[in-house]
Amino acid sequence: MNIVYPPLVEQAYQMMKQLNKNVSKQDVYKKLIEINMIDQQGNPTKWALDNRLVSEANTIEEARNKLNQINPQEIKDQADADIDNVFSRMPRDAFKYLNEHDGYAINCRELKKAILSALKDGSLSPIGRKHWLEVLADINSQED
């Protein structure tokens, strides 16, 4: 059976094949989904488009160059700022030290209120917003 892969996968495969002769198109497809570059239909994700890693006219080579321009320290700093943003909205007693092994427990009700407040006022980065929405979904699923 001959599988037809989307253009972004084909472009990425051509680039990756130069770096690793043993890479398969399926490996490239799975990796592009894993790093949130494409969805399962092979379309660029909103994140990839918002971060200008791909566009209608972009090639994977252009996306790779843009990815190489991202400073990991800036991403870490923004993630830390997003965590501080949410946690600073919580009362001190929402954090309870359990013991040396387990560390701290966080009051889920207070965390949920803090996340909703940060989401409402738009003060989180796009990546932080996505992360905290996932945390909120986890909290909500545990409440059911």
PDB file of C-alpha atoms in Angstrom:
ATOM      1  CA  MET A   1       0.000   0.000   0.000  1.00  0.00           C
ATOM      2  CA  ASN A   2       1.348   3.416  -0.990  1.00  0.00           C
ATOM      3  CA  ILE A   3       0.529   6.094   1.614  1.00  0.00           C
ATOM      4  CA  VAL A   4       0.281   9.677   0.414  1.00  0.00           C
ATOM      5  CA  TYR A   5       1.625  12.034   3.080  1.00  0.00           C
ATOM      6  CA  PRO A   6       0.696  15.723   3.339  1.00  0.00           C
ATOM      7  CA  PRO A   7       3.070  18.292   1.782  1.00  0.00           C
ATOM      8  CA  LEU A   8       4.502  19.431   5.135  1.00  0.00           C
ATOM      9  CA  VAL A   9       5.432  15.846   5.961  1.00  0.00           C
ATOM     10  CA  GLU A  10       7.016  15.360   2.533  1.00  0.00           C
ATOM     11  CA  GLN A  11       9.042  18.580   2.935  1.00  0.00           C
ATOM     12  CA  ALA A  12      10.165  17.655   6.435  1.00  0.00           C
ATOM     13  CA  TYR A  13      11.029  14.150   5.277  1.00  0.00           C
ATOM     14  CA  GLN A  14      13.273  15.470   2.497  1.00  0.00           C
ATOM     15  CA  MET A  15      15.111  17.653   4.992  1.00  0.00           C
ATOM     16  CA  MET A  16      15.379  14.931   7.665  1.00  0.00           C
ATOM     17  CA  LYS A  17      16.537  12.323   5.153  1.00  0.00           C
ATOM     18  CA  GLN A  18      19.685  14.407   4.662  1.00  0.00           C
ATOM     19  CA  LEU A  19      20.396  14.213   8.397  1.00  0.00           C
ATOM     20  CA  ASN A  20      19.321  10.613   8.990  1.00  0.00           C
ATOM     21  CA  LYS A  21      19.173   8.158   6.089  1.00  0.00           C
ATOM     22  CA  ASN A  22      17.104   5.712   8.188  1.00  0.00           C
ATOM     23  CA  VAL A  23      14.232   8.091   8.940  1.00  0.00           C
ATOM     24  CA  SER A  24      10.836   7.113   7.556  1.00  0.00           C
ATOM     25  CA  LYS A  25       7.978   9.335   6.471  1.00  0.00           C
ATOM     26  CA  GLN A  26       5.877   7.777   9.217  1.00  0.00           C
ATOM     27  CA  ASP A  27       8.525   8.774  11.798  1.00  0.00           C
ATOM     28  CA  VAL A  28       8.521  12.347  10.470  1.00  0.00           C
ATOM     29  CA  TYR A  29       4.702  12.470  10.468  1.00  0.00           C
ATOM     30  CA  LYS A  30       4.545  11.271  14.095  1.00  0.00           C
ATOM     31  CA  LYS A  31       7.262  13.714  15.183  1.00  0.00           C
ATOM     32  CA  LEU A  32       5.546  16.683  13.518  1.00  0.00           C
ATOM     33  CA  ILE A  33       2.345  15.822  15.391  1.00  0.00           C
ATOM     34  CA  GLU A  34       4.272  15.324  18.644  1.00  0.00           C
ATOM     35  CA  ILE A  35       5.906  18.769  18.437  1.00  0.00           C
ATOM     36  CA  ASN A  36       2.546  20.360  17.538  1.00  0.00           C
ATOM     37  CA  MET A  37       3.625  21.426  14.049  1.00  0.00           C
ATOM     38  CA  ILE A  38       0.747  19.620  12.264  1.00  0.00           C
ATOM     39  CA  ASP A  39      -2.551  17.987  13.185  1.00  0.00           C
ATOM     40  CA  GLN A  40      -3.412  14.390  12.294  1.00  0.00           C
ATOM     41  CA  GLN A  41      -4.682  15.469   8.866  1.00  0.00           C
ATOM     42  CA  GLY A  42      -1.312  17.079   8.123  1.00  0.00           C
ATOM     43  CA  ASN A  43      -2.527  20.647   8.392  1.00  0.00           C
ATOM     44  CA  PRO A  44      -0.399  23.206  10.244  1.00  0.00           C
ATOM     45  CA  THR A  45      -1.597  23.709  13.812  1.00  0.00           C
ATOM     46  CA  LYS A  46      -2.765  27.071  15.101  1.00  0.00           C
ATOM     47  CA  TRP A  47       0.379  27.145  17.262  1.00  0.00           C
ATOM     48  CA  ALA A  48       2.652  26.617  14.239  1.00  0.00           C
ATOM     49  CA  LEU A  49       0.806  29.325  12.304  1.00  0.00           C
ATOM     50  CA  ASP A  50       0.676  31.754  15.271  1.00  0.00           C
ATOM     51  CA  ASN A  51       4.411  31.332  15.794  1.00  0.00           C
ATOM     52  CA  ARG A  52       4.981  31.756  12.064  1.00  0.00           C
ATOM     53  CA  LEU A  53       6.745  28.422  11.800  1.00  0.00           C
ATOM     54  CA  VAL A  54       4.631  27.508   8.783  1.00  0.00           C
ATOM     55  CA  SER A  55       2.336  29.345   6.421  1.00  0.00           C
ATOM     56  CA  GLU A  56       0.831  28.706   3.042  1.00  0.00           C
ATOM     57  CA  ALA A  57       4.108  29.739   1.405  1.00  0.00           C
ATOM     58  CA  ASN A  58       6.623  28.517   3.992  1.00  0.00           C
ATOM     59  CA  THR A  59       8.854  25.557   3.507  1.00  0.00           C
ATOM     60  CA  ILE A  60      10.015  23.312   6.340  1.00  0.00           C
ATOM     61  CA  GLU A  61      13.492  24.809   5.887  1.00  0.00           C
ATOM     62  CA  GLU A  62      12.099  28.279   6.661  1.00  0.00           C
ATOM     63  CA  ALA A  63      10.272  26.867   9.695  1.00  0.00           C
ATOM     64  CA  ARG A  64      13.473  25.235  10.933  1.00  0.00           C
ATOM     65  CA  ASN A  65      15.321  28.543  10.616  1.00  0.00           C
ATOM     66  CA  LYS A  66      12.609  30.302  12.616  1.00  0.00           C
ATOM     67  CA  LEU A  67      12.678  27.573  15.271  1.00  0.00           C
ATOM     68  CA  ASN A  68      16.444  28.022  15.561  1.00  0.00           C
ATOM     69  CA  GLN A  69      15.876  31.722  16.294  1.00  0.00           C
ATOM     70  CA  ILE A  70      13.742  30.942  19.359  1.00  0.00           C
ATOM     71  CA  ASN A  71      15.721  31.488  22.526  1.00  0.00           C
ATOM     72  CA  PRO A  72      15.034  28.640  24.994  1.00  0.00           C
ATOM     73  CA  GLN A  73      15.835  30.956  27.918  1.00  0.00           C
ATOM     74  CA  GLU A  74      13.111  33.364  26.791  1.00  0.00           C
ATOM     75  CA  ILE A  75      10.620  30.491  26.681  1.00  0.00           C
ATOM     76  CA  LYS A  76      11.684  29.353  30.158  1.00  0.00           C
ATOM     77  CA  ASP A  77      11.451  32.912  31.480  1.00  0.00           C
ATOM     78  CA  GLN A  78       7.946  33.283  30.019  1.00  0.00           C
ATOM     79  CA  ALA A  79       6.881  29.923  31.483  1.00  0.00           C
ATOM     80  CA  ASP A  80       8.209  31.019  34.888  1.00  0.00           C
ATOM     81  CA  ALA A  81       6.342  34.326  34.537  1.00  0.00           C
ATOM     82  CA  ASP A  82       3.117  32.462  33.722  1.00  0.00           C
ATOM     83  CA  ILE A  83       3.543  30.223  36.782  1.00  0.00           C
ATOM     84  CA  ASP A  84       4.251  33.259  38.972  1.00  0.00           C
ATOM     85  CA  ASN A  85       1.233  35.010  37.452  1.00  0.00           C
ATOM     86  CA  VAL A  86      -1.139  32.200  38.454  1.00  0.00           C
ATOM     87  CA  PHE A  87       0.408  31.375  41.827  1.00  0.00           C
ATOM     88  CA  SER A  88       0.538  35.049  42.880  1.00  0.00           C
ATOM     89  CA  ARG A  89      -3.269  35.145  42.651  1.00  0.00           C
ATOM     90  CA  MET A  90      -3.565  32.439  45.292  1.00  0.00           C
ATOM     91  CA  PRO A  91      -3.641  32.955  49.063  1.00  0.00           C
ATOM     92  CA  ARG A  92      -0.592  31.747  50.956  1.00  0.00           C
ATOM     93  CA  ASP A  93      -2.606  29.090  52.768  1.00  0.00           C
ATOM     94  CA  ALA A  94      -3.477  27.454  49.424  1.00  0.00           C
ATOM     95  CA  PHE A  95       0.007  25.897  49.527  1.00  0.00           C
ATOM     96  CA  LYS A  96       0.492  23.306  52.251  1.00  0.00           C
ATOM     97  CA  TYR A  97       3.770  21.583  53.030  1.00  0.00           C
ATOM     98  CA  LEU A  98       3.135  17.859  53.466  1.00  0.00           C
ATOM     99  CA  ASN A  99       6.532  16.330  54.110  1.00  0.00           C
ATOM    100  CA  GLU A 100       9.999  15.984  52.620  1.00  0.00           C
ATOM    101  CA  HIS A 101       8.948  13.127  50.338  1.00  0.00           C
ATOM    102  CA  ASP A 102       5.710  14.591  48.950  1.00  0.00           C
ATOM    103  CA  GLY A 103       6.627  18.268  49.074  1.00  0.00           C
ATOM    104  CA  TYR A 104       3.693  20.670  48.792  1.00  0.00           C
ATOM    105  CA  ALA A 105      -0.005  20.243  48.126  1.00  0.00           C
ATOM    106  CA  ILE A 106      -1.989  22.926  46.343  1.00  0.00           C
ATOM    107  CA  ASN A 107      -5.638  23.661  47.053  1.00  0.00           C
ATOM    108  CA  CYS A 108      -7.360  22.828  43.749  1.00  0.00           C
ATOM    109  CA  ARG A 109     -10.257  25.201  44.327  1.00  0.00           C
ATOM    110  CA  GLU A 110      -7.874  28.146  44.789  1.00  0.00           C
ATOM    111  CA  LEU A 111      -5.730  27.043  41.835  1.00  0.00           C
ATOM    112  CA  LYS A 112      -8.802  26.844  39.629  1.00  0.00           C
ATOM    113  CA  LYS A 113      -9.878  30.376  40.640  1.00  0.00           C
ATOM    114  CA  ALA A 114      -6.373  31.707  39.960  1.00  0.00           C
ATOM    115  CA  ILE A 115      -6.196  30.057  36.529  1.00  0.00           C
ATOM    116  CA  LEU A 116      -9.617  31.391  35.541  1.00  0.00           C
ATOM    117  CA  SER A 117      -8.620  34.882  36.684  1.00  0.00           C
ATOM    118  CA  ALA A 118      -5.390  34.816  34.633  1.00  0.00           C
ATOM    119  CA  LEU A 119      -7.216  33.453  31.583  1.00  0.00           C
ATOM    120  CA  LYS A 120      -9.935  36.088  31.915  1.00  0.00           C
ATOM    121  CA  ASP A 121      -7.585  39.065  32.045  1.00  0.00           C
ATOM    122  CA  GLY A 122      -5.426  37.750  29.172  1.00  0.00           C
ATOM    123  CA  SER A 123      -2.149  38.097  31.061  1.00  0.00           C
ATOM    124  CA  LEU A 124      -0.764  34.666  30.119  1.00  0.00           C
ATOM    125  CA  SER A 125       1.478  33.988  27.136  1.00  0.00           C
ATOM    126  CA  PRO A 126      -0.059  31.903  24.324  1.00  0.00           C
ATOM    127  CA  ILE A 127       1.931  28.849  25.443  1.00  0.00           C
ATOM    128  CA  GLY A 128       1.077  29.525  29.097  1.00  0.00           C
ATOM    129  CA  ARG A 129      -2.589  29.876  28.189  1.00  0.00           C
ATOM    130  CA  LYS A 130      -2.525  26.468  26.507  1.00  0.00           C
ATOM    131  CA  HIS A 131      -0.712  24.909  29.460  1.00  0.00           C
ATOM    132  CA  TRP A 132      -3.059  26.359  32.095  1.00  0.00           C
ATOM    133  CA  LEU A 133      -6.128  25.352  30.057  1.00  0.00           C
ATOM    134  CA  GLU A 134      -4.802  21.779  30.181  1.00  0.00           C
ATOM    135  CA  VAL A 135      -4.277  22.037  33.963  1.00  0.00           C
ATOM    136  CA  LEU A 136      -7.810  23.409  34.297  1.00  0.00           C
ATOM    137  CA  ALA A 137      -9.183  20.499  32.262  1.00  0.00           C
ATOM    138  CA  ASP A 138      -7.333  18.061  34.539  1.00  0.00           C
ATOM    139  CA  ILE A 139      -8.783  19.712  37.631  1.00  0.00           C
ATOM    140  CA  ASN A 140     -12.282  19.636  36.138  1.00  0.00           C
ATOM    141  CA  SER A 141     -11.979  15.965  35.174  1.00  0.00           C
ATOM    142  CA  GLN A 142     -10.956  15.064  38.735  1.00  0.00           C
ATOM    143  CA  GLU A 143     -13.964  16.929  40.145  1.00  0.00           C
ATOM    144  CA  ASP A 144     -16.401  14.809  38.111  1.00  0.00           C
TER     145      ASP A 144
END
